CSV table of C-alpha atoms in Angstrom, one decimal:
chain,number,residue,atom,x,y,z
Q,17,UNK,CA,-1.0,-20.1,33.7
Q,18,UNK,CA,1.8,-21.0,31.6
Q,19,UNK,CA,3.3,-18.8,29.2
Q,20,UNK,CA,5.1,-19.4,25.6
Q,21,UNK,CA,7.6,-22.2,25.8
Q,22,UNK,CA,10.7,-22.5,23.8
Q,23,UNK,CA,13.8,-24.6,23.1
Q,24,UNK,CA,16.5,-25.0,23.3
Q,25,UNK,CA,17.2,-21.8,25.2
Q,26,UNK,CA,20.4,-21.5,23.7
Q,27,UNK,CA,22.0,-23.3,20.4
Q,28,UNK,CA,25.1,-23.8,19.2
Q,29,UNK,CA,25.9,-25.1,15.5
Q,30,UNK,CA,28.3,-25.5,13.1
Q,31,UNK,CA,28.1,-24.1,10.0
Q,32,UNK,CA,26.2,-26.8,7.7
Q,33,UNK,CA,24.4,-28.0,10.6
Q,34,UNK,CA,20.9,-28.1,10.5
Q,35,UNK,CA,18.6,-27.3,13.4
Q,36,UNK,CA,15.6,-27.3,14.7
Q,37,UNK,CA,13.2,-24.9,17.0
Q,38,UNK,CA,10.4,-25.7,19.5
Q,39,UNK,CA,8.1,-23.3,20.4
Q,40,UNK,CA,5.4,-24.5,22.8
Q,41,UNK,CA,2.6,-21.9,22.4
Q,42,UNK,CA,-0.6,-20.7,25.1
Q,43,UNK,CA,-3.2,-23.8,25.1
Q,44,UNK,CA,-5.6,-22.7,23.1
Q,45,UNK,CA,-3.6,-20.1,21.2
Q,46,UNK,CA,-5.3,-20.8,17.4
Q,47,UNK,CA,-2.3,-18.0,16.0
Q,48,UNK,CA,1.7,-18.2,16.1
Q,49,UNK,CA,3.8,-16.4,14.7
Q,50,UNK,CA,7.9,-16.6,14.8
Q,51,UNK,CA,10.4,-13.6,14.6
Q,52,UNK,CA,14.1,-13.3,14.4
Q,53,UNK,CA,16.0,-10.6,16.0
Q,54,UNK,CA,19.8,-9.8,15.1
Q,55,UNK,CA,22.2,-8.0,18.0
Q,56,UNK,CA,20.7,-4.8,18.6
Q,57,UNK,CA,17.8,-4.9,16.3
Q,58,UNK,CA,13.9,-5.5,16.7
Q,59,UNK,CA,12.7,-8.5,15.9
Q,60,UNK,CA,11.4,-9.4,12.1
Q,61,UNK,CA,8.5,-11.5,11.6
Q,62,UNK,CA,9.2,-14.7,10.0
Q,63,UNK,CA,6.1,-16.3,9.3
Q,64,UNK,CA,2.4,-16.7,10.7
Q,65,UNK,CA,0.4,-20.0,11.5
Q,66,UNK,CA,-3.6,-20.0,12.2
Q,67,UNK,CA,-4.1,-23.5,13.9
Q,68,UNK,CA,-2.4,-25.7,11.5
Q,69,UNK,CA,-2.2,-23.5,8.3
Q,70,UNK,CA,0.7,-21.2,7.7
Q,71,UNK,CA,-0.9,-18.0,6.2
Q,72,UNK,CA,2.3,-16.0,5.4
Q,73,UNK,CA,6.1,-17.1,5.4
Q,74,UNK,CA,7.1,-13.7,3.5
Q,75,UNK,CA,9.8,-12.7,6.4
Q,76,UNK,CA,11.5,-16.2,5.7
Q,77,UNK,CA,14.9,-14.8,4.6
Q,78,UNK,CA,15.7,-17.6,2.2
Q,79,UNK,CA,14.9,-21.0,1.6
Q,80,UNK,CA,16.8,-22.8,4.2
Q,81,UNK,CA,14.6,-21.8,6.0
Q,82,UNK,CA,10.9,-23.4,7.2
Q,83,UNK,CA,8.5,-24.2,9.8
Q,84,UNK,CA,5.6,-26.6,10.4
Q,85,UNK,CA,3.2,-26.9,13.4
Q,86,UNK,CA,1.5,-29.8,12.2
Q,87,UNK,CA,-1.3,-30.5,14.7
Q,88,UNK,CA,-2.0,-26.6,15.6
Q,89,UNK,CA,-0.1,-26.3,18.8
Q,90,UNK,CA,3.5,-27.0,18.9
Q,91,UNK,CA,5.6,-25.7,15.8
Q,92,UNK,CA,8.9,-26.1,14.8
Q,93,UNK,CA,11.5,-23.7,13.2
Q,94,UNK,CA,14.0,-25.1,10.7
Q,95,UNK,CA,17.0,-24.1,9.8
Q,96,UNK,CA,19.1,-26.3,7.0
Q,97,UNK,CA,22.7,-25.7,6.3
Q,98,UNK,CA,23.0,-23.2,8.9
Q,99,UNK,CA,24.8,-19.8,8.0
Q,100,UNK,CA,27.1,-17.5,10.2
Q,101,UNK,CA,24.1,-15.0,9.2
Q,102,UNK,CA,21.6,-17.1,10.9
Q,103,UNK,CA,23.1,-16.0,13.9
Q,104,UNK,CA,20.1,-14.6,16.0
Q,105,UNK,CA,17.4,-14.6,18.5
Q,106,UNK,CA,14.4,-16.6,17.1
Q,107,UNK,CA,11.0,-15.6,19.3
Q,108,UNK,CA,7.7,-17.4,19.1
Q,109,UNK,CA,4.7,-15.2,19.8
Q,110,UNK,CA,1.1,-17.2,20.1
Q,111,UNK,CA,-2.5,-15.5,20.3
Q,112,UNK,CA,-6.1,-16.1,20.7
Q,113,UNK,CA,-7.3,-14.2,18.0
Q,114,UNK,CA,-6.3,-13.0,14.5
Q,115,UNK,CA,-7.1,-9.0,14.8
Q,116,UNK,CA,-6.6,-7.2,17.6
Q,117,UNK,CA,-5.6,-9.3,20.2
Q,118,UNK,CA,-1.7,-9.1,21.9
Q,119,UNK,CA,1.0,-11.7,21.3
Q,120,UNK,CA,2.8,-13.7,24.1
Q,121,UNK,CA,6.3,-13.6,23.1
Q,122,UNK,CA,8.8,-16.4,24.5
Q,123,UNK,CA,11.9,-16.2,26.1
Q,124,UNK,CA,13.2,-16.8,22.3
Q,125,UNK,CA,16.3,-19.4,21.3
Q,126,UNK,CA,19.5,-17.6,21.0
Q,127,UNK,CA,21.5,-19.5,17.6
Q,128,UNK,CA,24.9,-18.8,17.2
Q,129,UNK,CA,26.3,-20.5,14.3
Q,130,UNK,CA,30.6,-20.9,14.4
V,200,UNK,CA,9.4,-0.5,7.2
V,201,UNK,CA,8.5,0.0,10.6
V,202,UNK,CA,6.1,3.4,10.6
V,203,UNK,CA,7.3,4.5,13.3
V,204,UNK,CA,9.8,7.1,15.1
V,205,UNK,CA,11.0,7.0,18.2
V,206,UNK,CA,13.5,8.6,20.4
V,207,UNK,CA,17.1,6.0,20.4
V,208,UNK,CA,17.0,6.6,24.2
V,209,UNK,CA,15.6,8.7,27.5
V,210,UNK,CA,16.5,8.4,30.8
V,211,UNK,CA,14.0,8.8,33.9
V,212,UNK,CA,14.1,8.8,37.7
V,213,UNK,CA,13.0,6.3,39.9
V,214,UNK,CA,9.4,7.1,40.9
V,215,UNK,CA,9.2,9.7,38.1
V,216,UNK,CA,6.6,9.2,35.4
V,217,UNK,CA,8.3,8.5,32.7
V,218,UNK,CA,7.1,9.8,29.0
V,219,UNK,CA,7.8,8.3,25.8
V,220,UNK,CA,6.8,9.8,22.7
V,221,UNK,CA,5.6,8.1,19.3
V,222,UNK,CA,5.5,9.8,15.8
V,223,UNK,CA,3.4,7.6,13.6
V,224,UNK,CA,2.2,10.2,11.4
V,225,UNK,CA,1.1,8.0,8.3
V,226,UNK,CA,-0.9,6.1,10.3
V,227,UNK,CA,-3.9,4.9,8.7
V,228,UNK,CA,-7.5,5.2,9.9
V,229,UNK,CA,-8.1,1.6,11.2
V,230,UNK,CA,-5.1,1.2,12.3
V,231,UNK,CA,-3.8,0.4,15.6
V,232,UNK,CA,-0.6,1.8,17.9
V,233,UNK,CA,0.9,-0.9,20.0
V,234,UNK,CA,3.2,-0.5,23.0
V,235,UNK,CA,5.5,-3.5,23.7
V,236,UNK,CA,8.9,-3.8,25.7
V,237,UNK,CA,11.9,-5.8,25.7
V,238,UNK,CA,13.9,-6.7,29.1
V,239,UNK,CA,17.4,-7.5,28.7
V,240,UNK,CA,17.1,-11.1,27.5
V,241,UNK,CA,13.5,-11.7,27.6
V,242,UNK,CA,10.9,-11.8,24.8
V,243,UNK,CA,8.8,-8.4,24.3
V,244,UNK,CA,6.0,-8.0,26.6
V,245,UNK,CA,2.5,-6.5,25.7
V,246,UNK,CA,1.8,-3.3,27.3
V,247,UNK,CA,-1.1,-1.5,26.1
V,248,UNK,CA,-2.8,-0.6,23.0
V,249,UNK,CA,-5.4,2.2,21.4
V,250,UNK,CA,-7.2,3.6,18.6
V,251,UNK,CA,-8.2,7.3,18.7
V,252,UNK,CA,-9.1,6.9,22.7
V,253,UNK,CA,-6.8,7.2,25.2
V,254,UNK,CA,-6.6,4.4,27.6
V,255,UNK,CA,-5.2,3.3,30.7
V,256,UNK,CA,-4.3,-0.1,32.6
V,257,UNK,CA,-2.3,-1.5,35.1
V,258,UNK,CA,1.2,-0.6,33.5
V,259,UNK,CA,0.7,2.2,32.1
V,260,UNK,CA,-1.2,4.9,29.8
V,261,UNK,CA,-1.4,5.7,26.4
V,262,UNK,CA,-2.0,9.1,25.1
V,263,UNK,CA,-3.1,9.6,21.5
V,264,UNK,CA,-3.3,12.7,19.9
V,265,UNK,CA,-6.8,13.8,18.5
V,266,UNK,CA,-4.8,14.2,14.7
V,267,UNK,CA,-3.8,10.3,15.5
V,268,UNK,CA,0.1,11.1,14.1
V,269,UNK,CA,2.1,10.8,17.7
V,270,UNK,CA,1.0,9.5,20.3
V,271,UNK,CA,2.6,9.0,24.2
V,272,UNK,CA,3.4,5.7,26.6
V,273,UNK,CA,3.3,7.0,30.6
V,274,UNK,CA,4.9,5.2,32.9
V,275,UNK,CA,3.4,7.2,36.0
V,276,UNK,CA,5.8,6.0,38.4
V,277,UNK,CA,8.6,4.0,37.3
V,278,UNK,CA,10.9,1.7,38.6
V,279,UNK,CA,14.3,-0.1,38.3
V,280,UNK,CA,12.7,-2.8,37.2
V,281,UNK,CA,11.1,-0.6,33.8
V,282,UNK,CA,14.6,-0.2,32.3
V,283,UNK,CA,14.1,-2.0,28.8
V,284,UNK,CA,13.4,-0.8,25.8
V,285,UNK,CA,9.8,0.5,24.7
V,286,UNK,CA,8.7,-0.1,21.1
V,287,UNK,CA,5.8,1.5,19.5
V,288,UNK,CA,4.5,-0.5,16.6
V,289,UNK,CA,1.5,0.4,14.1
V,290,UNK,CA,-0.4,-3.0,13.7
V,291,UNK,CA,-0.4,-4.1,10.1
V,292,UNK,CA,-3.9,-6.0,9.4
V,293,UNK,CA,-3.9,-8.6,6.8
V,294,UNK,CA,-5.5,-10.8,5.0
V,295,UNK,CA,-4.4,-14.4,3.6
V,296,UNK,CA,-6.9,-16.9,3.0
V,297,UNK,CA,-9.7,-15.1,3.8
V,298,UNK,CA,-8.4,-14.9,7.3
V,299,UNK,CA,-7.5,-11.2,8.9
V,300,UNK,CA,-4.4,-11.3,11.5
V,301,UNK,CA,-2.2,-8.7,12.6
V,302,UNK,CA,1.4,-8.1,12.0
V,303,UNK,CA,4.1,-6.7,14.1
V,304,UNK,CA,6.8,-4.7,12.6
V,305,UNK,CA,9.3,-3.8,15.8
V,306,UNK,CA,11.3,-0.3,15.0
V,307,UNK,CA,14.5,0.4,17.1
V,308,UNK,CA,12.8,1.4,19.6
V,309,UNK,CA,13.5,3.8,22.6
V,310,UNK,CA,15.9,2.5,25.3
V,311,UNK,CA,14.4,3.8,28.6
V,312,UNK,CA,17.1,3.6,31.7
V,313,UNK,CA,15.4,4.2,34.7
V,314,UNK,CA,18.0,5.1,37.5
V,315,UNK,CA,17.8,5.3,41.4
């Protein structure tokens, strides 16, 4: 079946720019969760959805910074005012369950900000 | 903090098993060890998880030592196409709402190049 979905693939923005990241998750998938990962790093939660709620946004690095899956499937990652910093790999990773079941990472949106 | 400690980087040979150890050694009792991997420009992949047993699927097998502070991922026979790099993550379980989920904090991880 179809996997996790994401894009753009790749994203280019100015500094100041806002933008704005799609992750299409399993069908069915009640959790999602979105990481960021710098060059040659892991990558660092961000924040968790169950269905529509978001449970935990503590890995948000700043206020610029938020996401909203509105209906419980499709969410989007925003980015305001984009920063050279912001720079990264944003994954989205969807699940069927809350404990102890894997996450389905996508091919992740790669940000550079100029 | 990632809890974990892994290797920077092994090298195997094709059709080798390939061994990659995990120190984990404040691991708590209900706590989980995760195995994922990253491909060059892919999101991780799931490859196997245990508690105290050991356990085996179709990629690979996990080898967990009776104290629970290391454990190892086998590759039994790997190929070209195992090159990526192997993170072994404790699974954080918490609570928000009164809901339980789990949490994955990715370490550096080992870089495994698997070479003919």
């Amino acid at each position: 079946g179809a996997g996790v979905s994401q894009s753009p693939r790749y994203k280019v923005a100015k500094r100041g720019q806002d933008v704005a990241l799609r992750c299409d998750p399993i069908s069915g998938h009640v959790s999602l969760f979105w990481y960021q990962q710098a060059l040659g790093q892991g990558p660092e939660f961000l924040t968790y959805f169950q269905n529509e709620a978001q449970l935990d946004k503590s890995g948000l690095p700043s206020d610029r910074f938020f996401a909203e899956r509105p209906e419980g499937s499709v969410s989007t990652l925003k980015i305001q005012r984009t920063q050279q910093e912001d720079s990264a790999v944003y994954l989205c990773a969807s699940s069927s369950g809350g404990t102890g079941h894997e996450q389905y990472f996508g091919p992740g949106t790669r940000l550079t900000v100029t | 903090d990632a809890k974990t400690t892994q290797p920077p980087s092994m090298d195997c040979a094709e059709g080798r098993a390939a061994n990659l150890p995990c120190n984990h050694s404040t691991i708590s009792g209900n706590e989980y060890v995760y195995w994922y991997r990253q491909i060059h420009s892919q999101g991780p992949q799931y490859i196997i998880h245990g508690l105290k047993n050991n356990e085996t699927n179709e990629m690979a097998s996990l080898i967990i030592t009776e104290d629970r502070k290391s454990s190892t991922l086998i590759l039994p026979h790997a190929t070209l196409r195992d090159t990526a790099v192997y993170y072994c993550i404790v699974y954080d379980f918490l609570n928000a709402g009164g809901t339980s989920y789990g949490k994955l904090t990715f370490g550096q991880g080992t870089i495994l190049t698997v070479h003919p």
